[in-house]
Amino acid sequence: MNGSTTIEHRMLSGLVRKPVRDGRGNVIGALSDIVVRLGLEGYPSVAGLVARVGSTSVFIPAADVSDLTDDGAVLSSARLDLRPFERRPGEVLLKEAVLGHRLVDVGNARLVRAYDVCLERTPTGWAATGLDVTPPNWLGRRRAGESSLRDWKGFDVLIGHAPSATLRARWKRFDGLRAAEIADLIEDATQPERDDLFQHLHEDPELEADVIEELDDDEQAKVLKSRDTADIAAVLSRMHADDVVDAVLDLPQERRQAVVDALPEPQRRDVLRLMRYQGRSAGGMMGIEYVALPASATVEQAIAAVRTARTQQPQALTTVYLTEDEQRLSGAVTLVALVQADSTSSLKDIAEAGAVSVVPSDDVVTVVTLMSDYDLLSLPVVDDADEIVGIITVDDALEEAIPDDWQQRERRRHTS
């Protein structure tokens, strides 16, 4: 939004219910709303006004509006089309769909309410360029000279507004928001707002899965239970096996088997394997994606293996594990050590002496204590034969260790 004081602008709240006059100054009705047309770029342009004439709401095209003033709207003609107003695709009524409704403040990753809309005269006509999302004082007023307008483009507006949903679904509205931040928005949203947010997310299945993965257990279960088996399996197919297990176990028992059966192979095998372990144990916390190489492998080979592991979680790639006799753990090398070592060196020459590990039955306290004592970003889980069966990443360990009420604290977001 242009911040110059020479730009002519009007506030929506100051126009609603004001008179609509013809070119001779005669009052012919009252302004009840302003219609804007959404576009994929730029600001929404004013397509026209909705005026109350007698008991009928009529549409006045923007071309017939000569001015918007503090006293209302002035028309260039006295002629009106008295047919009842009908909204066309891509058109939005600002008072009906924006004023008083909640929006996504993308820059601050939170839900806010629109208290006013700024309309600005541009070279091509009037457009909605700003939003006021700061609550007025208890008298509904602001201090003289106080400005709380922000750029329209900083918000995902019109939550829950079905007529414009198809057009808005094509917008890249979640650019810059992390999956965890979108999950916070959903947890704070009303059901119509959630429906709208998920309609956006459905256009990006990978992001949708990441967001559902970030929801707390109760919210995640609520979202998944509302979907049919095929939809649940489609979402879970984009998640890592350990997170799928948690999601499946939160479903009603009678639905679990059907969902697991609908998962693609080999994910289904991995999920069934992990479901054997208890939730708050090392086995229940571990994932089964990691990089393991023979101790005789070179640094160059290890870096290449990390580089090509594009489907694995970044947290699982912070350490490369050394194995002997198939999967028996013999050591570990951090990614930093690999990058700093000579590319022709063998892993056994730069590996840390003695690899720290846990067994599937170890509890959360043991896991967290070991990771803290040895400054580990990941911790291998081994069976009775010392063969690796999975690893626990630091984010999963923290998730289990942090008290539930701490996890509900508002996330701080720093923007440049």
Tab-separated table of C-alpha atoms in Angstrom:
chain	number	residue	atom	x	y	z
A	1	MET	CA	0.000	0.000	0.000
A	2	ASN	CA	1.326	3.434	-0.889
A	3	GLY	CA	2.121	5.316	2.304
A	4	SER	CA	2.117	8.806	0.778
A	5	THR	CA	-0.237	11.309	2.421
A	6	THR	CA	-1.142	12.699	-1.009
A	7	ILE	CA	-2.842	9.471	-2.040
A	8	GLU	CA	-6.625	9.708	-1.899
A	9	HIS	CA	-8.202	6.985	0.187
A	10	ARG	CA	-11.434	6.153	1.996
A	11	MET	CA	-12.214	3.747	4.840
A	12	LEU	CA	-14.936	1.175	4.260
A	13	SER	CA	-16.550	1.740	7.670
A	14	GLY	CA	-16.951	5.422	6.813
A	15	LEU	CA	-18.751	4.660	3.539
A	16	VAL	CA	-21.222	1.964	4.534
A	17	ARG	CA	-24.758	3.306	5.044
A	18	LYS	CA	-23.778	6.671	3.554
A	19	PRO	CA	-26.008	8.150	0.798
A	20	VAL	CA	-25.625	7.295	-2.853
A	21	ARG	CA	-26.328	10.388	-4.970
A	22	ASP	CA	-26.853	10.829	-8.680
A	23	GLY	CA	-24.997	13.439	-10.732
A	24	ARG	CA	-27.482	16.149	-9.671
A	25	GLY	CA	-26.970	15.507	-5.965
A	26	ASN	CA	-30.259	13.653	-5.413
A	27	VAL	CA	-30.141	10.812	-2.876
A	28	ILE	CA	-31.253	7.612	-4.599
A	29	GLY	CA	-30.266	5.046	-1.975
A	30	ALA	CA	-27.749	4.027	0.663
A	31	LEU	CA	-24.430	2.251	0.149
A	32	SER	CA	-24.617	-1.200	1.726
A	33	ASP	CA	-21.411	-2.831	0.426
A	34	ILE	CA	-18.513	-2.556	-2.017
A	35	VAL	CA	-17.734	-5.310	-4.504
A	36	VAL	CA	-14.111	-6.090	-5.379
A	37	ARG	CA	-12.778	-8.454	-7.991
A	38	LEU	CA	-9.988	-10.767	-6.897
A	39	GLY	CA	-6.934	-11.365	-9.018
A	40	LEU	CA	-3.877	-13.553	-8.626
A	41	GLU	CA	-1.662	-10.455	-8.440
A	42	GLY	CA	-2.037	-6.861	-7.327
A	43	TYR	CA	-4.779	-5.414	-5.169
A	44	PRO	CA	-8.475	-6.300	-5.490
A	45	SER	CA	-10.077	-3.731	-7.784
A	46	VAL	CA	-13.476	-2.235	-7.011
A	47	ALA	CA	-15.987	-3.703	-9.468
A	48	GLY	CA	-18.912	-1.681	-8.177
A	49	LEU	CA	-21.208	-0.807	-5.298
A	50	VAL	CA	-24.210	-2.493	-3.772
A	51	ALA	CA	-26.842	0.096	-2.896
A	52	ARG	CA	-30.094	-0.268	-1.048
A	53	VAL	CA	-32.818	1.381	-3.111
A	54	GLY	CA	-36.122	1.036	-1.340
A	55	SER	CA	-36.365	-2.648	-0.420
A	56	THR	CA	-34.050	-3.831	-3.214
A	57	SER	CA	-30.265	-4.280	-3.313
A	58	VAL	CA	-28.945	-3.184	-6.703
A	59	PHE	CA	-25.512	-3.278	-8.299
A	60	ILE	CA	-23.857	-0.095	-9.568
A	61	PRO	CA	-20.843	-0.724	-11.843
A	62	ALA	CA	-17.613	1.060	-10.966
A	63	ALA	CA	-17.763	2.823	-14.338
A	64	ASP	CA	-20.901	4.651	-13.155
A	65	VAL	CA	-19.275	5.866	-9.904
A	66	SER	CA	-17.667	9.265	-10.337
A	67	ASP	CA	-16.398	9.569	-6.773
A	68	LEU	CA	-16.295	8.149	-3.260
A	69	THR	CA	-16.341	10.879	-0.641
A	70	ASP	CA	-16.687	11.176	3.107
A	71	ASP	CA	-20.365	11.918	2.440
A	72	GLY	CA	-20.943	8.771	0.367
A	73	ALA	CA	-20.902	7.800	-3.308
A	74	VAL	CA	-21.534	10.080	-6.248
A	75	LEU	CA	-22.731	8.600	-9.545
A	76	SER	CA	-22.146	9.916	-13.023
A	77	SER	CA	-25.637	8.923	-14.117
A	78	ALA	CA	-29.138	8.818	-12.711
A	79	ARG	CA	-29.922	5.568	-14.472
A	80	LEU	CA	-29.925	2.367	-12.384
A	81	ASP	CA	-30.350	-1.286	-13.203
A	82	LEU	CA	-32.988	-2.233	-10.631
A	83	ARG	CA	-32.590	-5.958	-11.059
A	84	PRO	CA	-31.616	-7.624	-7.726
A	85	PHE	CA	-27.854	-7.860	-7.190
A	86	GLU	CA	-26.204	-11.216	-7.937
A	87	ARG	CA	-22.531	-11.774	-7.268
A	88	ARG	CA	-20.426	-13.120	-10.119
A	89	PRO	CA	-17.502	-15.600	-9.791
A	90	GLY	CA	-14.386	-13.984	-8.371
A	91	GLU	CA	-16.287	-11.105	-6.775
A	92	VAL	CA	-16.232	-10.459	-3.042
A	93	LEU	CA	-18.304	-8.126	-0.885
A	94	LEU	CA	-15.947	-6.331	1.486
A	95	LYS	CA	-18.412	-5.659	4.298
A	96	GLU	CA	-19.999	-9.082	4.114
A	97	ALA	CA	-16.859	-11.175	3.729
A	98	VAL	CA	-13.995	-9.127	5.212
A	99	LEU	CA	-15.124	-6.497	7.730
A	100	GLY	CA	-15.329	-8.109	11.155
A	101	HIS	CA	-13.978	-11.426	9.878
A	102	ARG	CA	-10.736	-13.131	10.785
A	103	LEU	CA	-7.734	-13.223	8.457
A	104	VAL	CA	-4.369	-14.951	8.371
A	105	ASP	CA	-1.619	-12.458	9.182
A	106	VAL	CA	1.035	-14.202	7.099
A	107	GLY	CA	3.948	-12.100	8.363
A	108	ASN	CA	3.222	-12.886	12.014
A	109	ALA	CA	1.681	-16.355	11.528
A	110	ARG	CA	-1.489	-15.655	13.473
A	111	LEU	CA	-5.204	-15.113	13.068
A	112	VAL	CA	-6.402	-11.517	13.343
A	113	ARG	CA	-9.665	-9.667	12.755
A	114	ALA	CA	-10.324	-7.022	10.106
A	115	TYR	CA	-11.671	-3.856	11.733
A	116	ASP	CA	-11.594	-1.777	8.555
A	117	VAL	CA	-10.601	-1.815	4.887
A	118	CYS	CA	-8.744	0.987	3.126
A	119	LEU	CA	-9.852	1.873	-0.405
A	120	GLU	CA	-7.362	3.814	-2.490
A	121	ARG	CA	-7.804	5.641	-5.774
A	122	THR	CA	-5.361	4.226	-8.331
A	123	PRO	CA	-4.745	5.163	-11.978
A	124	THR	CA	-7.149	2.394	-13.024
A	125	GLY	CA	-9.835	3.031	-10.393
A	126	TRP	CA	-10.466	2.316	-6.729
A	127	ALA	CA	-8.856	-0.720	-5.100
A	128	ALA	CA	-8.682	-2.335	-1.654
A	129	THR	CA	-5.074	-1.771	-0.601
A	130	GLY	CA	-4.961	-1.919	3.197
A	131	LEU	CA	-6.452	-3.517	6.269
A	132	ASP	CA	-6.802	-2.315	9.830
A	133	VAL	CA	-6.407	-5.269	12.201
A	134	THR	CA	-5.802	-3.312	15.424
A	135	PRO	CA	-8.786	-3.315	17.807
A	136	PRO	CA	-10.140	0.150	18.661
A	137	ASN	CA	-10.457	1.238	22.283
A	138	TRP	CA	-13.486	0.346	24.356
A	139	LEU	CA	-15.373	3.319	22.916
A	140	GLY	CA	-14.697	2.070	19.406
A	141	ARG	CA	-12.405	5.020	18.674
A	142	ARG	CA	-8.774	5.714	17.854
A	143	ARG	CA	-6.515	8.528	18.961
A	144	ALA	CA	-6.181	11.432	16.565
A	145	GLY	CA	-3.537	10.754	13.952
A	146	GLU	CA	-3.238	7.091	14.949
A	147	SER	CA	-2.625	4.845	11.936
A	148	SER	CA	-2.791	1.075	12.088
A	149	LEU	CA	-3.186	0.268	8.396
A	150	ARG	CA	-1.224	-2.590	6.910
A	151	ASP	CA	-0.780	-3.780	3.347
A	152	TRP	CA	-3.602	-5.956	2.028
A	153	LYS	CA	-1.040	-8.330	0.505
A	154	GLY	CA	0.214	-9.300	3.967
A	155	PHE	CA	-2.959	-11.244	4.715
A	156	ASP	CA	-4.828	-14.301	3.576
A	157	VAL	CA	-8.306	-12.842	3.634
A	158	LEU	CA	-11.847	-14.075	3.262
A	159	ILE	CA	-11.574	-17.187	5.403
A	160	GLY	CA	-14.744	-19.253	5.176
A	161	HIS	CA	-15.995	-17.322	2.144
A	162	ALA	CA	-17.167	-20.113	-0.184
A	163	PRO	CA	-17.948	-18.092	-3.363
A	164	SER	CA	-14.324	-17.041	-3.779
A	165	ALA	CA	-12.708	-20.271	-2.573
A	166	THR	CA	-11.962	-21.689	-6.033
A	167	LEU	CA	-10.041	-18.599	-7.093
A	168	ARG	CA	-8.226	-18.212	-3.781
A	169	ALA	CA	-7.109	-21.839	-3.811
A	170	ARG	CA	-4.711	-20.914	-6.625
A	171	TRP	CA	-2.937	-18.268	-4.528
A	172	LYS	CA	0.408	-19.082	-2.918
A	173	ARG	CA	-0.967	-17.854	0.392
A	174	PHE	CA	1.210	-20.042	2.626
A	175	ASP	CA	4.501	-18.840	1.155
A	176	GLY	CA	6.816	-18.087	4.062
A	177	LEU	CA	4.782	-19.976	6.673
A	178	ARG	CA	6.235	-23.103	8.219
A	179	ALA	CA	4.098	-26.225	8.603
A	180	ALA	CA	4.168	-25.828	12.392
A	181	GLU	CA	2.887	-22.248	12.088
A	182	ILE	CA	0.026	-23.293	9.812
A	183	ALA	CA	-0.814	-26.043	12.313
A	184	ASP	CA	-1.025	-23.388	15.043
A	185	LEU	CA	-3.433	-21.379	12.878
A	186	ILE	CA	-5.645	-24.421	12.353
A	187	GLU	CA	-5.711	-25.226	16.061
A	188	ASP	CA	-6.862	-21.650	16.782
A	189	ALA	CA	-9.434	-21.559	13.971
A	190	THR	CA	-13.179	-22.095	13.962
A	191	GLN	CA	-14.564	-24.986	11.933
A	192	PRO	CA	-15.441	-22.859	8.873
A	193	GLU	CA	-11.975	-21.289	9.026
A	194	ARG	CA	-10.383	-24.731	9.263
A	195	ASP	CA	-12.343	-25.907	6.258
A	196	ASP	CA	-11.048	-22.935	4.291
A	197	LEU	CA	-7.442	-23.431	5.388
A	198	PHE	CA	-7.542	-27.108	4.467
A	199	GLN	CA	-9.037	-26.228	1.103
A	200	HIS	CA	-5.907	-24.152	0.478
A	201	LEU	CA	-3.684	-26.964	1.764
A	202	HIS	CA	-5.353	-29.594	-0.386
A	203	GLU	CA	-3.744	-27.932	-3.417
A	204	ASP	CA	-0.334	-28.869	-1.976
A	205	PRO	CA	-0.523	-32.486	-0.689
A	206	GLU	CA	3.041	-32.476	0.638
A	207	LEU	CA	2.427	-29.354	2.717
A	208	GLU	CA	-0.926	-30.702	3.875
A	209	ALA	CA	0.771	-33.843	5.194
A	210	ASP	CA	3.470	-31.780	6.934
A	211	VAL	CA	0.828	-29.602	8.607
A	212	ILE	CA	-1.266	-32.553	9.776
A	213	GLU	CA	1.929	-34.100	11.130
A	214	GLU	CA	2.523	-30.936	13.203
A	215	LEU	CA	-0.962	-30.856	14.774
A	216	ASP	CA	-1.182	-32.009	18.363
A	217	ASP	CA	-2.459	-35.560	18.798
A	218	ASP	CA	-6.076	-34.682	19.551
A	219	GLU	CA	-6.366	-32.209	16.681
A	220	GLN	CA	-4.645	-34.580	14.277
A	221	ALA	CA	-7.003	-37.399	15.219
A	222	LYS	CA	-10.004	-35.099	14.747
A	223	VAL	CA	-8.856	-34.099	11.257
A	224	LEU	CA	-8.098	-37.636	10.138
A	225	LYS	CA	-11.243	-39.200	11.603
A	226	SER	CA	-13.369	-36.877	9.486
A	227	ARG	CA	-11.902	-38.378	6.287
A	228	ASP	CA	-12.476	-41.693	4.577
A	229	THR	CA	-9.886	-44.472	4.573
A	230	ALA	CA	-8.453	-43.627	1.150
A	231	ASP	CA	-7.978	-39.960	2.081
A	232	ILE	CA	-6.293	-40.847	5.367
A	233	ALA	CA	-3.939	-43.268	3.627
A	234	ALA	CA	-3.118	-40.642	0.978
A	235	VAL	CA	-2.077	-38.163	3.683
A	236	LEU	CA	-0.139	-40.732	5.714
A	237	SER	CA	1.687	-41.994	2.621
A	238	ARG	CA	3.539	-38.657	2.574
A	239	MET	CA	4.626	-38.934	6.215
A	240	HIS	CA	7.536	-40.792	7.776
A	241	ALA	CA	6.770	-44.228	9.160
A	242	ASP	CA	7.231	-43.301	12.835
A	243	ASP	CA	4.788	-40.398	12.498
A	244	VAL	CA	2.334	-42.648	10.642
A	245	VAL	CA	2.363	-45.061	13.572
A	246	ASP	CA	1.437	-42.280	16.005
A	247	ALA	CA	-1.370	-41.104	13.696
A	248	VAL	CA	-2.772	-44.608	13.195
A	249	LEU	CA	-2.772	-45.343	16.933
A	250	ASP	CA	-4.784	-42.170	17.549
A	251	LEU	CA	-7.544	-43.391	15.206
A	252	PRO	CA	-10.497	-45.401	16.546
A	253	GLN	CA	-9.407	-49.015	16.858
A	254	GLU	CA	-11.956	-50.248	14.350
A	255	ARG	CA	-10.453	-48.028	11.624
A	256	ARG	CA	-6.747	-48.739	12.132
A	257	GLN	CA	-6.387	-51.965	10.177
A	258	ALA	CA	-8.184	-50.635	7.099
A	259	VAL	CA	-5.936	-47.572	7.035
A	260	VAL	CA	-2.749	-49.627	7.441
A	261	ASP	CA	-3.880	-52.009	4.677
A	262	ALA	CA	-4.408	-49.008	2.366
A	263	LEU	CA	-0.828	-47.738	2.806
A	264	PRO	CA	1.608	-48.350	-0.040
A	265	GLU	CA	4.373	-50.901	0.245
A	266	PRO	CA	7.028	-50.802	1.672
A	267	GLN	CA	5.622	-48.137	4.016
A	268	ARG	CA	3.030	-50.590	5.305
A	269	ARG	CA	5.750	-53.065	6.298
A	270	ASP	CA	7.700	-50.333	8.082
A	271	VAL	CA	4.609	-49.195	9.972
A	272	LEU	CA	3.710	-52.729	11.061
A	273	ARG	CA	7.292	-53.213	12.216
A	274	LEU	CA	7.250	-50.061	14.338
A	275	MET	CA	3.827	-50.776	15.810
A	276	ARG	CA	5.346	-53.613	17.804
A	277	TYR	CA	7.030	-51.127	20.142
A	278	GLN	CA	5.497	-49.142	22.978
A	279	GLY	CA	5.007	-45.425	22.408
A	280	ARG	CA	7.096	-43.919	25.227
A	281	SER	CA	10.103	-46.188	24.759
A	282	ALA	CA	13.161	-45.914	22.545
A	283	GLY	CA	11.491	-48.294	20.093
A	284	GLY	CA	8.343	-46.209	20.041
A	285	MET	CA	10.305	-42.989	19.499
A	286	MET	CA	12.615	-44.186	16.746
A	287	GLY	CA	12.412	-43.780	13.024
A	288	ILE	CA	13.800	-46.282	10.570
A	289	GLU	CA	15.368	-43.880	8.090
A	290	TYR	CA	19.102	-43.375	8.498
A	291	VAL	CA	22.370	-43.661	6.564
A	292	ALA	CA	24.584	-46.641	7.411
A	293	LEU	CA	27.715	-47.720	5.515
A	294	PRO	CA	30.476	-50.298	5.973
A	295	ALA	CA	33.376	-49.061	8.059
A	296	SER	CA	35.615	-49.467	5.002
A	297	ALA	CA	33.624	-46.885	2.988
A	298	THR	CA	35.298	-43.583	2.187
A	299	VAL	CA	34.318	-40.071	3.235
A	300	GLU	CA	33.464	-39.323	-0.400
A	301	GLN	CA	31.049	-42.272	-0.516
A	302	ALA	CA	29.439	-41.213	2.751
A	303	ILE	CA	28.865	-37.644	1.565
A	304	ALA	CA	27.400	-38.991	-1.675
A	305	ALA	CA	25.017	-41.203	0.316
A	306	VAL	CA	23.837	-38.219	2.348
A	307	ARG	CA	23.460	-36.091	-0.782
A	308	THR	CA	21.187	-38.653	-2.449
A	309	ALA	CA	19.017	-39.328	0.647
A	310	ARG	CA	16.526	-36.665	-0.438
A	311	THR	CA	13.425	-38.334	1.013
A	312	GLN	CA	14.848	-38.659	4.514
A	313	GLN	CA	14.349	-36.154	7.292
A	314	PRO	CA	17.273	-33.697	7.501
A	315	GLN	CA	17.541	-34.473	11.227
A	316	ALA	CA	18.312	-38.102	10.375
A	317	LEU	CA	21.237	-37.115	8.156
A	318	THR	CA	23.367	-35.405	10.782
A	319	THR	CA	25.260	-38.647	11.459
A	320	VAL	CA	26.410	-41.549	9.285
A	321	TYR	CA	26.584	-44.896	11.095
A	322	LEU	CA	29.262	-47.510	10.526
A	323	THR	CA	28.295	-51.157	10.363
A	324	GLU	CA	30.048	-54.527	10.273
A	325	ASP	CA	28.667	-57.968	9.450
A	326	GLU	CA	25.565	-56.540	7.754
A	327	GLN	CA	23.898	-54.187	10.284
A	328	ARG	CA	25.989	-54.514	13.474
A	329	LEU	CA	26.797	-51.015	14.770
A	330	SER	CA	30.508	-50.295	14.968
A	331	GLY	CA	30.773	-46.495	15.005
A	332	ALA	CA	29.416	-43.112	13.968
A	333	VAL	CA	30.656	-40.061	12.067
A	334	THR	CA	28.963	-36.672	12.196
A	335	LEU	CA	28.221	-34.777	9.017
A	336	VAL	CA	30.541	-31.975	10.169
A	337	ALA	CA	33.404	-34.460	10.570
A	338	LEU	CA	32.735	-35.783	7.069
A	339	VAL	CA	32.801	-32.345	5.487
A	340	GLN	CA	36.045	-31.443	7.259
A	341	ALA	CA	37.850	-34.740	6.514
A	342	ASP	CA	39.888	-35.719	3.471
A	343	SER	CA	37.549	-37.248	0.887
A	344	THR	CA	39.748	-40.336	0.461
A	345	SER	CA	39.826	-41.217	4.167
A	346	SER	CA	37.928	-44.292	5.313
A	347	LEU	CA	35.106	-43.897	7.796
A	348	LYS	CA	36.792	-46.143	10.373
A	349	ASP	CA	39.763	-43.747	10.447
A	350	ILE	CA	37.662	-40.713	11.445
A	351	ALA	CA	34.869	-42.390	13.415
A	352	GLU	CA	34.327	-41.565	17.052
A	353	ALA	CA	35.538	-44.271	19.372
A	354	GLY	CA	32.595	-46.336	20.589
A	355	ALA	CA	29.097	-45.574	19.385
A	356	VAL	CA	26.501	-44.691	22.023
A	357	SER	CA	23.226	-46.591	21.574
A	358	VAL	CA	20.048	-47.702	23.322
A	359	VAL	CA	17.797	-50.748	23.055
A	360	PRO	CA	14.086	-50.555	22.109
A	361	SER	CA	12.901	-51.027	25.701
A	362	ASP	CA	14.863	-48.077	27.130
A	363	ASP	CA	12.704	-45.236	28.433
A	364	VAL	CA	12.507	-41.542	27.512
A	365	VAL	CA	14.701	-40.460	30.441
A	366	THR	CA	17.506	-42.773	29.316
A	367	VAL	CA	17.265	-41.525	25.745
A	368	VAL	CA	17.251	-37.828	26.627
A	369	THR	CA	20.031	-38.194	29.226
A	370	LEU	CA	22.321	-39.965	26.788
A	371	MET	CA	21.687	-37.454	24.023
A	372	SER	CA	22.389	-34.604	26.423
A	373	ASP	CA	25.511	-36.154	27.974
A	374	TYR	CA	27.089	-36.967	24.610
A	375	ASP	CA	25.762	-33.931	22.665
A	376	LEU	CA	24.041	-36.175	20.123
A	377	LEU	CA	21.725	-35.027	17.346
A	378	SER	CA	20.661	-38.617	16.748
A	379	LEU	CA	20.882	-41.811	18.763
A	380	PRO	CA	20.904	-45.331	17.262
A	381	VAL	CA	18.616	-48.053	18.587
A	382	VAL	CA	20.035	-51.582	18.432
A	383	ASP	CA	18.705	-55.077	19.085
A	384	ASP	CA	20.266	-57.860	21.148
A	385	ALA	CA	22.782	-58.551	18.372
A	386	ASP	CA	23.849	-54.866	18.253
A	387	GLU	CA	22.258	-54.480	14.837
A	388	ILE	CA	20.684	-51.085	14.102
A	389	VAL	CA	16.897	-51.174	14.012
A	390	GLY	CA	16.340	-47.401	13.942
A	391	ILE	CA	17.482	-44.020	15.209
A	392	ILE	CA	16.002	-41.347	17.473
A	393	THR	CA	16.484	-37.766	16.270
A	394	VAL	CA	16.814	-34.855	18.658
A	395	ASP	CA	13.478	-33.321	17.611
A	396	ASP	CA	11.622	-36.535	18.441
A	397	ALA	CA	13.418	-36.787	21.777
A	398	LEU	CA	12.474	-33.193	22.645
A	399	GLU	CA	8.878	-33.783	21.644
A	400	GLU	CA	8.631	-36.633	24.135
A	401	ALA	CA	10.553	-34.802	26.867
A	402	ILE	CA	8.825	-31.413	26.771
A	403	PRO	CA	5.709	-31.226	28.999
A	404	ASP	CA	2.422	-30.985	27.105
A	405	ASP	CA	1.545	-27.560	28.535
A	406	TRP	CA	4.897	-26.159	27.348
A	407	GLN	CA	4.127	-27.307	23.804
A	408	GLN	CA	1.034	-25.070	23.769
A	409	ARG	CA	3.088	-21.884	24.216
A	410	GLU	CA	2.851	-19.447	21.327
A	411	ARG	CA	5.743	-19.815	18.906
A	412	ARG	CA	7.918	-16.739	18.444
A	413	ARG	CA	8.522	-15.725	14.874
A	414	HIS	CA	11.295	-13.439	13.703
A	415	THR	CA	10.860	-11.737	10.335
A	416	SER	CA	13.340	-9.553	8.539
